[in-house]
Coordinates of N, CA and C in Angstrom, one line a residue:
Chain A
X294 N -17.6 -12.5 -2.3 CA -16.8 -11.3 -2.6 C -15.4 -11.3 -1.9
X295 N -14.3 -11.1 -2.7 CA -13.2 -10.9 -2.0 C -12.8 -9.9 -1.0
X296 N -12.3 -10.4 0.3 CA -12.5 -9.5 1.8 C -11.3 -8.9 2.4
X297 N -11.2 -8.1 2.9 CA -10.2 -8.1 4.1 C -11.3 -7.4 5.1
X298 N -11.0 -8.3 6.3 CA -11.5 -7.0 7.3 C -10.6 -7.1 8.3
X299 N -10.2 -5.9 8.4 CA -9.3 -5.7 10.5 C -9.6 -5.6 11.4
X300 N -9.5 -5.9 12.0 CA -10.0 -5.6 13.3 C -8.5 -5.6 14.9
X301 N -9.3 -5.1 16.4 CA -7.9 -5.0 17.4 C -7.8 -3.8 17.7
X302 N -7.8 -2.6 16.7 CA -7.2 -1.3 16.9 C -8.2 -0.7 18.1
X303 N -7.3 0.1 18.6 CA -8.1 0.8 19.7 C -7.0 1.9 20.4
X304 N -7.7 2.7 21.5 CA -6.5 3.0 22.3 C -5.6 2.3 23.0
X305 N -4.6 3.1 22.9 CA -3.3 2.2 24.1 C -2.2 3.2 24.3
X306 N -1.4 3.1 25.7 CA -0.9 4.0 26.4 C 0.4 3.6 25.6
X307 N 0.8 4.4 25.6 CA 2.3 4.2 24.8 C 3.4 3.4 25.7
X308 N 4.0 2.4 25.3 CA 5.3 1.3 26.1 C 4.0 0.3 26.4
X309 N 2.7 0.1 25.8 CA 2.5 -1.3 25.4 C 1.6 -2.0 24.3
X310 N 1.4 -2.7 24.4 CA 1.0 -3.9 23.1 C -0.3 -4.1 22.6
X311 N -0.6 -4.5 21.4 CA -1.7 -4.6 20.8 C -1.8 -5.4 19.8
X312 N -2.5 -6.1 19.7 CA -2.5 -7.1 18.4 C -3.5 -7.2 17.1
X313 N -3.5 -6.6 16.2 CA -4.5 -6.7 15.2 C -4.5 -7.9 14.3
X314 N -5.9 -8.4 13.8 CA -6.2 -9.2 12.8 C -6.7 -9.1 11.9
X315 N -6.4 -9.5 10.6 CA -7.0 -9.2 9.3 C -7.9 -11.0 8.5
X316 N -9.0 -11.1 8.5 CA -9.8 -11.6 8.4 C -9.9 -11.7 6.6
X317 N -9.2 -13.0 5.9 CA -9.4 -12.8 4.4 C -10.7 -13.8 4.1
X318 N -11.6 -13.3 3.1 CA -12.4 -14.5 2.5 C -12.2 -14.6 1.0
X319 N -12.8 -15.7 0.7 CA -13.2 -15.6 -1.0 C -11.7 -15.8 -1.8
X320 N -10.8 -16.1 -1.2 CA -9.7 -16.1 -2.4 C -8.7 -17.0 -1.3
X321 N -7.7 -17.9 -2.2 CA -7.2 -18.5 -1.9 C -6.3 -18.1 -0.8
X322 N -6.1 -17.9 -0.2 CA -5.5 -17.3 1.1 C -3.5 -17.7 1.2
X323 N -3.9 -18.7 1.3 CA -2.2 -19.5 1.6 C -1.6 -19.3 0.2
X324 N -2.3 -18.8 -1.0 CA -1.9 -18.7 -2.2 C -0.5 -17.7 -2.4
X325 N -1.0 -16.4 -1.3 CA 0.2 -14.8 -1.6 C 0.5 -14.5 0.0
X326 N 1.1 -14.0 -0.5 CA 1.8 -13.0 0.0 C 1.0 -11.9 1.1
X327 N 1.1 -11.4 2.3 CA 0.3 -10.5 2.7 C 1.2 -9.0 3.7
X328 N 0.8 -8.3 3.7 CA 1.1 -6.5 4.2 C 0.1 -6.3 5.1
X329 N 1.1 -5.4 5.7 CA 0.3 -4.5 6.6 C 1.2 -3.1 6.1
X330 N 0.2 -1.8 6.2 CA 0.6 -0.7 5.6 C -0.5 0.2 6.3
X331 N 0.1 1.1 7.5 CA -0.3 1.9 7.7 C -0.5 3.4 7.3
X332 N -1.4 4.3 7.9 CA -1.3 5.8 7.3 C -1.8 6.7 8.5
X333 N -0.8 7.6 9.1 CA -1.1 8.2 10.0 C -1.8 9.0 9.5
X334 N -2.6 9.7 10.5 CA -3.8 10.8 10.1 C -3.3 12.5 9.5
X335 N -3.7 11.9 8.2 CA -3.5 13.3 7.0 C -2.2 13.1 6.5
X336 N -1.6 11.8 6.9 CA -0.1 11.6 5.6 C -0.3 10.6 4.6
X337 N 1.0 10.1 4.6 CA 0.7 9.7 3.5 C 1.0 7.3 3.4
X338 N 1.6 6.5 2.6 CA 0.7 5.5 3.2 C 2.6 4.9 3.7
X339 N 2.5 4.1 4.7 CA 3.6 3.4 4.9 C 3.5 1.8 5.0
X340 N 4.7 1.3 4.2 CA 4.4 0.0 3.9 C 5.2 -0.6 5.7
X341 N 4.7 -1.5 6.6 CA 4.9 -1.8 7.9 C 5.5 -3.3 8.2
X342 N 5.0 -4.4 7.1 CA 5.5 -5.6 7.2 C 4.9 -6.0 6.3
X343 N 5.6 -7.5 5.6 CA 4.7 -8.3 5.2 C 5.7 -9.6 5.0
X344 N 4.5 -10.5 4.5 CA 4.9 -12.1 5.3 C 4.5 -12.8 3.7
X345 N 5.2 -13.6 3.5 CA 5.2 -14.2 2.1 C 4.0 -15.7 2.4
X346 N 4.0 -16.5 1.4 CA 2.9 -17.1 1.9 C 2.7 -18.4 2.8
X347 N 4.2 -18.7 2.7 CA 4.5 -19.8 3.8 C 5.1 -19.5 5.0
X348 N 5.0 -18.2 5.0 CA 5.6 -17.6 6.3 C 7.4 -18.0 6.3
X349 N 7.8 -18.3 4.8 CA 9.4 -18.3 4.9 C 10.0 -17.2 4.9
X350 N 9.3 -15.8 4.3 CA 9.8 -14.8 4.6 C 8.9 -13.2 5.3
X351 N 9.3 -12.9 6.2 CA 9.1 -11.6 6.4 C 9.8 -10.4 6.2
X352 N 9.5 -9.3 6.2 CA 10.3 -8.4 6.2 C 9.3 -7.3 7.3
X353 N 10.0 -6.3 7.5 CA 9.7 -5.2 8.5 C 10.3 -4.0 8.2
X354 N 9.3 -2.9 7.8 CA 10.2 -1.3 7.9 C 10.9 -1.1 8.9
X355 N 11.9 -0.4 8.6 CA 13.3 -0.5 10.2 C 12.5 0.4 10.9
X356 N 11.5 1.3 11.2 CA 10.7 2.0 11.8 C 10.2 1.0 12.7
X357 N 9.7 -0.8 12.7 CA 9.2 -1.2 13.4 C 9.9 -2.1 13.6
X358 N 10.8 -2.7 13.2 CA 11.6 -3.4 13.4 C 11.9 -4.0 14.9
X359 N 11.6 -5.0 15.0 CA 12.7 -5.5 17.0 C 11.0 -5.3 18.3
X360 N 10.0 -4.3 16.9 CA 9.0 -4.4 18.3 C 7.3 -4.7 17.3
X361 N 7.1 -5.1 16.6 CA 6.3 -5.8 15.6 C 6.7 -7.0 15.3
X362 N 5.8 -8.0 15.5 CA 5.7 -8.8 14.6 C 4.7 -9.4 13.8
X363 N 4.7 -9.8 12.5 CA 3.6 -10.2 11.4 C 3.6 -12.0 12.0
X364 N 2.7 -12.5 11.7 CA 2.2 -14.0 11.8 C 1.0 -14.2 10.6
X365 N 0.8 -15.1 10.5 CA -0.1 -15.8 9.3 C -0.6 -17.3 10.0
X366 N -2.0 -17.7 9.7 CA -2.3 -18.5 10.0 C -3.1 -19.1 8.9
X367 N -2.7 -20.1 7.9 CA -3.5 -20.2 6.5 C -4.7 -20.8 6.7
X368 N -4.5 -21.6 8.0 CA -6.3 -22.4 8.1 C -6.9 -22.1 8.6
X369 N -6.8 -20.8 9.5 CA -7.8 -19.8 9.5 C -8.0 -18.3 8.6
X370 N -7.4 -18.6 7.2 CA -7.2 -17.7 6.3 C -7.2 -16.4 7.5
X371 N -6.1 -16.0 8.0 CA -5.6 -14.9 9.0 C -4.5 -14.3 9.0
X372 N -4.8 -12.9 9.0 CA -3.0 -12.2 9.2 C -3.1 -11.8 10.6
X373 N -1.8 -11.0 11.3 CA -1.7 -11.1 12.4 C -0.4 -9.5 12.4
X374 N -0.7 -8.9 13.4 CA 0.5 -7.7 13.8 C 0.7 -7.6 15.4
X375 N 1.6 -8.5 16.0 CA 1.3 -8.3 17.2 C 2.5 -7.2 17.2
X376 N 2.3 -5.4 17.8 CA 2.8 -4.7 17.8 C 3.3 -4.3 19.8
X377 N 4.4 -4.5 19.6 CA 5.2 -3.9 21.2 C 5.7 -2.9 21.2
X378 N 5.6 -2.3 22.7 CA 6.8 -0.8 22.8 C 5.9 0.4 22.2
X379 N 4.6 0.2 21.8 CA 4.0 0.9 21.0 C 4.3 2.6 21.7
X380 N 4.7 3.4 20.3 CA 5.1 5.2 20.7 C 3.7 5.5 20.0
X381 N 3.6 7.2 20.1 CA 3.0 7.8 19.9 C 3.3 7.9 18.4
X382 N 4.2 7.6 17.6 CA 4.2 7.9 16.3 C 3.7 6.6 15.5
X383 N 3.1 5.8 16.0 CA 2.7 4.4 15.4 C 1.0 4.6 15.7
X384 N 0.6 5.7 15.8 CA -1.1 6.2 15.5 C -1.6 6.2 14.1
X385 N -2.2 5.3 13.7 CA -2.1 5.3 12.4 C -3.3 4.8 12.2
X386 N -3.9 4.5 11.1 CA -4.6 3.3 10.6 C -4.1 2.4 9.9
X387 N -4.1 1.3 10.1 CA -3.5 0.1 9.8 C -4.6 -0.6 8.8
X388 N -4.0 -0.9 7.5 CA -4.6 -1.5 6.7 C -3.6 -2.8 6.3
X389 N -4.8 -3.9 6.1 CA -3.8 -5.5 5.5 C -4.5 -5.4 4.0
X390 N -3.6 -5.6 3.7 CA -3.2 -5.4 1.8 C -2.9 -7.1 1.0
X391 N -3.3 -7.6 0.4 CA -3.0 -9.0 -0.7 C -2.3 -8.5 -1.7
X392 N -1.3 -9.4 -1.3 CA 0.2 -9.4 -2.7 C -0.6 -9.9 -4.3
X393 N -0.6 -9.4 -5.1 CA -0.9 -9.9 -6.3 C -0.3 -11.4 -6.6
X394 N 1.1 -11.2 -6.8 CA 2.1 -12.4 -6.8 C 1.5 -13.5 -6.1
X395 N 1.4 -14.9 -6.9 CA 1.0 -16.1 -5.8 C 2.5 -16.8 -5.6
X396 N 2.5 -17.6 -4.6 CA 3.6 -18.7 -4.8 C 4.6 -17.7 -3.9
X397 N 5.9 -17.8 -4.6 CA 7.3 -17.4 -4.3 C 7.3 -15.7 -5.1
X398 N 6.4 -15.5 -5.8 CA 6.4 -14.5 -6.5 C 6.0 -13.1 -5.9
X399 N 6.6 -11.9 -6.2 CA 6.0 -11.0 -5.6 C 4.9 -10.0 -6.6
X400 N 4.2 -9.0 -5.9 CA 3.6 -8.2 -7.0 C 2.8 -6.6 -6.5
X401 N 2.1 -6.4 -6.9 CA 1.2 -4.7 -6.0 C 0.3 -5.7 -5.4
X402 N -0.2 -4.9 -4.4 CA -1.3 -5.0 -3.5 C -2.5 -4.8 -4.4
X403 N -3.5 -5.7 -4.7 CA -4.3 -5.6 -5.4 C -6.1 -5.5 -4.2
X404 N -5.9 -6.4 -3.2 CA -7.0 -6.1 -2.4 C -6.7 -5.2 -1.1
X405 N -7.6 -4.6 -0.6 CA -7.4 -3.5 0.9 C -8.3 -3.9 1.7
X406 N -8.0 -3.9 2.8 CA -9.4 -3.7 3.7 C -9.9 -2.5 3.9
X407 N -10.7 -2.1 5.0 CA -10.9 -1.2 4.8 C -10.1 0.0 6.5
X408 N -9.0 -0.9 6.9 CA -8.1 -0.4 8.1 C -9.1 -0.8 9.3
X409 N -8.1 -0.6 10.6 CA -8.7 -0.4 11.8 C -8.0 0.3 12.1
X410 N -8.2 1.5 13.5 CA -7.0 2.5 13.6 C -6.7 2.5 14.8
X411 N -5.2 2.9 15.5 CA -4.3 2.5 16.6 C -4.4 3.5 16.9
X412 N -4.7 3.9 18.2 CA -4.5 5.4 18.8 C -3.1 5.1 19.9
X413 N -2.0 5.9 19.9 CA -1.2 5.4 21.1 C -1.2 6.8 21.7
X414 N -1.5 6.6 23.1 CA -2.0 8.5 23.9 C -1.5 7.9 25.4
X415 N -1.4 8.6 26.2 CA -1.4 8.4 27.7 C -2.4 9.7 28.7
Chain B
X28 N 17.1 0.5 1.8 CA 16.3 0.7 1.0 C 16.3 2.1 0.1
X29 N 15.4 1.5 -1.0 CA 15.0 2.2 -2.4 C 13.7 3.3 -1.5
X30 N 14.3 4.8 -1.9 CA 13.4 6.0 -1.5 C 12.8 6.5 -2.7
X31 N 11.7 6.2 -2.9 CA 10.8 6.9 -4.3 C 10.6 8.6 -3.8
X32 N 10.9 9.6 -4.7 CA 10.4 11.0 -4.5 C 9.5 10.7 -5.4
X33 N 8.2 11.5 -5.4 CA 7.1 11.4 -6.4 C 6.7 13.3 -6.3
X34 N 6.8 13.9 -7.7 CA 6.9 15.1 -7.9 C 5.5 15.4 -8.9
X35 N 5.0 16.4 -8.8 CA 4.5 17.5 -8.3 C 4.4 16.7 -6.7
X36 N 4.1 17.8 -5.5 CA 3.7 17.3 -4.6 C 2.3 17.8 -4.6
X37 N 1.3 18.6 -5.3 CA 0.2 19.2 -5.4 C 0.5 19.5 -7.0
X38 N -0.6 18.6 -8.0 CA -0.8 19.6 -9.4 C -2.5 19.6 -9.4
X39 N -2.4 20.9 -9.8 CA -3.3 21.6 -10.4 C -4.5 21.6 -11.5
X40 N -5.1 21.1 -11.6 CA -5.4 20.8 -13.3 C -7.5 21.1 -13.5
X41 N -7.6 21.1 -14.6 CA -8.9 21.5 -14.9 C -9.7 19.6 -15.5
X42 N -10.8 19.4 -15.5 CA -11.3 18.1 -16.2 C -11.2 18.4 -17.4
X43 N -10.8 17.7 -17.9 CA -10.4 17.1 -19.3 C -9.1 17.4 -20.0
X44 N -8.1 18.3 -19.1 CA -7.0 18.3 -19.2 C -5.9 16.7 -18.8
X45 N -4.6 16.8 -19.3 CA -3.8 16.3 -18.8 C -3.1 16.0 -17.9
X46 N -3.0 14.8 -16.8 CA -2.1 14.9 -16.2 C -0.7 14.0 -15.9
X47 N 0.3 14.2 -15.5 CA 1.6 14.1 -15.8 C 2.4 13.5 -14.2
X48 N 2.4 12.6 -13.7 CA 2.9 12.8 -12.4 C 4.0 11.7 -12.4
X49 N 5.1 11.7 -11.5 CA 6.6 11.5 -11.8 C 6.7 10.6 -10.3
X50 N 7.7 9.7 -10.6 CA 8.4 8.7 -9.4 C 9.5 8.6 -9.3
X51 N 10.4 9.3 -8.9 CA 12.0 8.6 -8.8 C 12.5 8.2 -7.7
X52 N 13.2 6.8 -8.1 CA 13.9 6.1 -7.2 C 15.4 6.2 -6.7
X53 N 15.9 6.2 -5.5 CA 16.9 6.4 -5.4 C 18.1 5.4 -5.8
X54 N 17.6 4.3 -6.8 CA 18.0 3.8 -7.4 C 17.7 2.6 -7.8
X55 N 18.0 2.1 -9.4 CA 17.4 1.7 -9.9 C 16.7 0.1 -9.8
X56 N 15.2 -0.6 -10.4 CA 14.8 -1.6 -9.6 C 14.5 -1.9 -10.8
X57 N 14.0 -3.2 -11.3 CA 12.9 -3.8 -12.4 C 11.3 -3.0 -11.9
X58 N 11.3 -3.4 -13.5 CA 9.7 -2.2 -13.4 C 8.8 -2.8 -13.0
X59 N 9.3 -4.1 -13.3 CA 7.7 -5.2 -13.0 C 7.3 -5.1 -11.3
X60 N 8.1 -4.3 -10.4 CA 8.2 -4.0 -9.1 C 7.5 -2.4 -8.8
X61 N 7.1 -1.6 -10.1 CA 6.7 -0.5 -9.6 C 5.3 -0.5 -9.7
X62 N 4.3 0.2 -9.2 CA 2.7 0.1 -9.2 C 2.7 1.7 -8.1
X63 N 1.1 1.8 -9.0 CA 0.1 3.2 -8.8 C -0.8 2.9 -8.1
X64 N -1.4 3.7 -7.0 CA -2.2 3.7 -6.3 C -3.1 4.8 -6.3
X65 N -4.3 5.1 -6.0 CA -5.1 6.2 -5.8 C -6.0 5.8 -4.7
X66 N -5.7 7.3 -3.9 CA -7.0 7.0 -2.6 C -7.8 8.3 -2.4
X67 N -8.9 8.1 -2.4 CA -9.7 9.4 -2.3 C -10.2 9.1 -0.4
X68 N -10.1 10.8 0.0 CA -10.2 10.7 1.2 C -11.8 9.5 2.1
X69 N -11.2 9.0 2.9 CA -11.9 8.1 3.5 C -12.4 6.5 3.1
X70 N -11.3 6.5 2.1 CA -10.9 5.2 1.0 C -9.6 4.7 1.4
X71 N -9.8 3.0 1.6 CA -8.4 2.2 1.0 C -8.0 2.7 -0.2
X72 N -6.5 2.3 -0.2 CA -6.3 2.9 -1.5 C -6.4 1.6 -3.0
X73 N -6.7 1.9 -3.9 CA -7.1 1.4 -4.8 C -5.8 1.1 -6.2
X74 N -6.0 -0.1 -6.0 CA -4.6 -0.8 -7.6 C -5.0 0.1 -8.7
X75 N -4.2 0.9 -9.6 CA -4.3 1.3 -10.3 C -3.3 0.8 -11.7
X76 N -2.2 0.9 -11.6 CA -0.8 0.1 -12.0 C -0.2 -1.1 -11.5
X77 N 0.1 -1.9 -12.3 CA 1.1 -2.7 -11.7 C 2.0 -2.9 -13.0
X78 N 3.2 -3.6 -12.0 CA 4.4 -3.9 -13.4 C 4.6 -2.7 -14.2
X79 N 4.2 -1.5 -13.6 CA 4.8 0.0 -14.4 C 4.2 0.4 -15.7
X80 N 3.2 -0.6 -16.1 CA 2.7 0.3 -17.1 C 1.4 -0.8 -17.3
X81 N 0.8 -1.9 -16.6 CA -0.4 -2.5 -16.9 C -1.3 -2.4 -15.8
X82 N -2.5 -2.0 -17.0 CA -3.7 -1.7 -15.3 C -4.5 -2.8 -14.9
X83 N -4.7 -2.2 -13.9 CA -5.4 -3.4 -13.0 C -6.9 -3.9 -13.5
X84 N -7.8 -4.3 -13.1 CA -9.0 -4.8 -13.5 C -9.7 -3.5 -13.0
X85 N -10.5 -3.3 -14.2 CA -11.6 -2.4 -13.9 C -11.3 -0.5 -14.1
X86 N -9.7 -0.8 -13.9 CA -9.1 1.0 -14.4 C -9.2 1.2 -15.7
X87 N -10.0 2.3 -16.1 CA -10.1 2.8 -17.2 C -9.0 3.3 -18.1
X88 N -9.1 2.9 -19.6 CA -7.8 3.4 -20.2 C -7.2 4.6 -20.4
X89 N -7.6 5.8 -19.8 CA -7.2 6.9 -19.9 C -6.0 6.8 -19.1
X90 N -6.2 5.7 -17.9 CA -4.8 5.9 -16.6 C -4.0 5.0 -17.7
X91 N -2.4 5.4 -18.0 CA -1.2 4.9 -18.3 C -0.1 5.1 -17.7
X92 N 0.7 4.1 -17.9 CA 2.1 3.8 -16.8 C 3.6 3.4 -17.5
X93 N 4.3 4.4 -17.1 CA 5.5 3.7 -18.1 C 6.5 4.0 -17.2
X94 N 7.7 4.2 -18.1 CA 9.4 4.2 -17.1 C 10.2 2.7 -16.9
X95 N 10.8 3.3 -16.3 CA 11.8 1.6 -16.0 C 13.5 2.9 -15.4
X96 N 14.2 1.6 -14.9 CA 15.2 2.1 -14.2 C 15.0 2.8 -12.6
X97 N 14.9 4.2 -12.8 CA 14.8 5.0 -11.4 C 13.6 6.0 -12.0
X98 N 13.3 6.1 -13.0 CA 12.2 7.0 -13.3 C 11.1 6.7 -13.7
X99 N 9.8 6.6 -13.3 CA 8.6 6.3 -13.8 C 7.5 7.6 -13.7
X100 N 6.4 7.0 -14.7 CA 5.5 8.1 -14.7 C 3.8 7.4 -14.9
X101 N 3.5 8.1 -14.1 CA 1.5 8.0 -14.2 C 1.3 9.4 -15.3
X102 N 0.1 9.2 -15.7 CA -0.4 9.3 -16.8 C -1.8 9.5 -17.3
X103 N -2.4 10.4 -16.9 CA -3.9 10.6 -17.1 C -4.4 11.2 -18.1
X104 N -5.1 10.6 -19.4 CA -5.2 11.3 -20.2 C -6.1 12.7 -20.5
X105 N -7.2 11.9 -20.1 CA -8.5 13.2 -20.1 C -9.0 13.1 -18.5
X106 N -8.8 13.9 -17.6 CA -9.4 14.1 -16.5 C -10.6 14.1 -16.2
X107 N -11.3 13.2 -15.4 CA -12.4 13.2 -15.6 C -13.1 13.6 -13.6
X108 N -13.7 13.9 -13.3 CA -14.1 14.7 -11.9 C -13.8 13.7 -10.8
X109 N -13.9 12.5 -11.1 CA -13.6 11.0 -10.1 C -12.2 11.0 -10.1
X110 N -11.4 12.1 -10.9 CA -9.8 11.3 -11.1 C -9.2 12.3 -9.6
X111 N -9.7 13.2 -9.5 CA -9.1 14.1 -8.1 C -9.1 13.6 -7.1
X112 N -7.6 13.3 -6.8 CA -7.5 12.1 -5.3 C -6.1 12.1 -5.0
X113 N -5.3 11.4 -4.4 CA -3.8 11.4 -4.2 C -3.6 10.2 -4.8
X114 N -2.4 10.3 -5.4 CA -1.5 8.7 -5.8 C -0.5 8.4 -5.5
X115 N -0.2 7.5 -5.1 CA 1.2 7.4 -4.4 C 2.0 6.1 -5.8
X116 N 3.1 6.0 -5.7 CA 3.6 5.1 -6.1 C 4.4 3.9 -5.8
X117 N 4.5 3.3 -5.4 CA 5.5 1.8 -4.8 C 6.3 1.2 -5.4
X118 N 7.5 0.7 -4.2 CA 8.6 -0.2 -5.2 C 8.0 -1.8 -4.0
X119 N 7.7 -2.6 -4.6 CA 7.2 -3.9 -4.4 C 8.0 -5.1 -4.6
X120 N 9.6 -5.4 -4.4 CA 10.5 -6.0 -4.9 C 10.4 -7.4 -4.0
X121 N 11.2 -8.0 -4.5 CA 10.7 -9.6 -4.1 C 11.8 -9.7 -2.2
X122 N 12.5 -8.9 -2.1 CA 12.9 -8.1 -0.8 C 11.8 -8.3 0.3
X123 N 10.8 -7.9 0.1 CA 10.1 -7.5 1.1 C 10.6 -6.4 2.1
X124 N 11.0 -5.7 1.5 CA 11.4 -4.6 2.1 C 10.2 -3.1 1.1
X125 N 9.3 -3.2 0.5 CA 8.9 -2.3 0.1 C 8.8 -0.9 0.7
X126 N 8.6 0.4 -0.2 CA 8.2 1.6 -0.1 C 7.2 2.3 -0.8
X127 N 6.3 3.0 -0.3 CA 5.6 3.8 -1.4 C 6.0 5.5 -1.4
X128 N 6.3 6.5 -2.1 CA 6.3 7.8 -2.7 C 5.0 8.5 -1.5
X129 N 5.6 9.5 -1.2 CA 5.0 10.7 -0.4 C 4.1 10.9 -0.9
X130 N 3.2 10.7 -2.4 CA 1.9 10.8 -2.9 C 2.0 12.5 -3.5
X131 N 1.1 12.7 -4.5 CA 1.0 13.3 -5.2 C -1.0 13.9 -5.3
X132 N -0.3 15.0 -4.7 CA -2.5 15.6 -4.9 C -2.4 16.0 -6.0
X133 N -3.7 15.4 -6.4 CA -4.4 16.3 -8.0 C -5.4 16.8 -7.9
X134 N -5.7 18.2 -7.6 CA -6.8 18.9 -7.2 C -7.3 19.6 -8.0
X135 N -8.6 20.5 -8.1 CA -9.0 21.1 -9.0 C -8.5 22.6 -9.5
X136 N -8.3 22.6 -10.2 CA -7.4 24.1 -10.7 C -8.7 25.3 -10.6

């Protein structure tokens, strides 16, 4: 069956770091494109990063910009969000999403996991 | 970046009525970049559209998708009790800079 699972989320005091992993099976991995897209509790979804499939391109919402970063690791079919500086407004649940698009191509997120969630509190 | 408004922010509706829900961009993108989502509470959210008006595997043909430019529209034909959920919509451009729409409740009238 095609998979995402996440995992990493937990609490953490705000001004530090955390790193989540998204675990793909069953489908060609190094093939697309991958996201992270969080949803804080009772809004609505925000797209956070995502990394193309050779890791030639990323991009980053300016919301996380300078203190996030996405990584990819294709032979261990693995996504990656090492998040720094972490605020109180980055409480969310974090879900890793699969680009439809294979290759250089882009497209909708056609698989979800099912999130892990970031508490930032002190 | 491209800001999608997605309007009703709450519609109303009865099962087996119509429903009608709207995406505007703050400007304009190729369609083959727009796509529908639906999440029902305590759910990932679920492909419904892609490319603006073709469904995904497994969506029933009652869900339809059209538009192009800055305006797109979801499209439900006959409501059925599973369809009550929020949908958001996305611009997915080869940027990697994506956004999705503030989402849209369809609740029971």
């Amino acid at each position: 069956e095609v998979q995402l699972v996440e995992s990493g989320g937990g609490l953490v005091q705000p001004g530090r770091s955390l790193r989540l992993s998204c675990a793909a099976s069953d489908f060609t991995f190094d093939d697309y494109a991958m996201h992270w897209v969080r949803q804080a509790p009772g809004k609505g979804l925000e797209w956070v990063s995502g990394i193309s499939w050779n890791s030639g391109r990323i991009g980053y919402a300016d919301s996380v910009q300078g203190r996030f970063t996405i990584s990819r690791d294709n032979a261990k079919n693995s996504l990656y969000l090492q998040m720094n500086s972490l605020r109180a407004e980055d409480t969310a649940l974090y879900y890793c999403a699969k680009d439809m698009g294979s290759g250089d191509n882009r497209g909708a997120f056609d698989i979800w996991g099912q999130g892990t969630m970031v508490t930032v509190s002190s | 970046e491209i800001v999608l408004t997605q309007s009703p922010g709450t519609l109303s509706l009865s099962p087996g009525e119509r429903a009608t829900l709207s995406c505007r961009a703050s400007q304009s993108f190729s369609s083959m970049y727009l796509a529908w989502y639906q999440q029902k509470p305590g759910q990932a959210p679920r492909l419904l559209i892609y490319s603006a008006s073709n469904r995904a595997t497994g969506i029933p043909d009652r869900f339809s998708g059209s538009g192009s430019g800055t305006d797109f529209t979801l499209t439900i034909s006959r409501l059925e009790p599973e369809d009550f959920a929020v949908y958001y919509c996305q611009q997915c451009g080869s940027s990697l800079r994506d956004t999705f729409g503030q989402g849209t409740k369809l609740e029971f009238k």
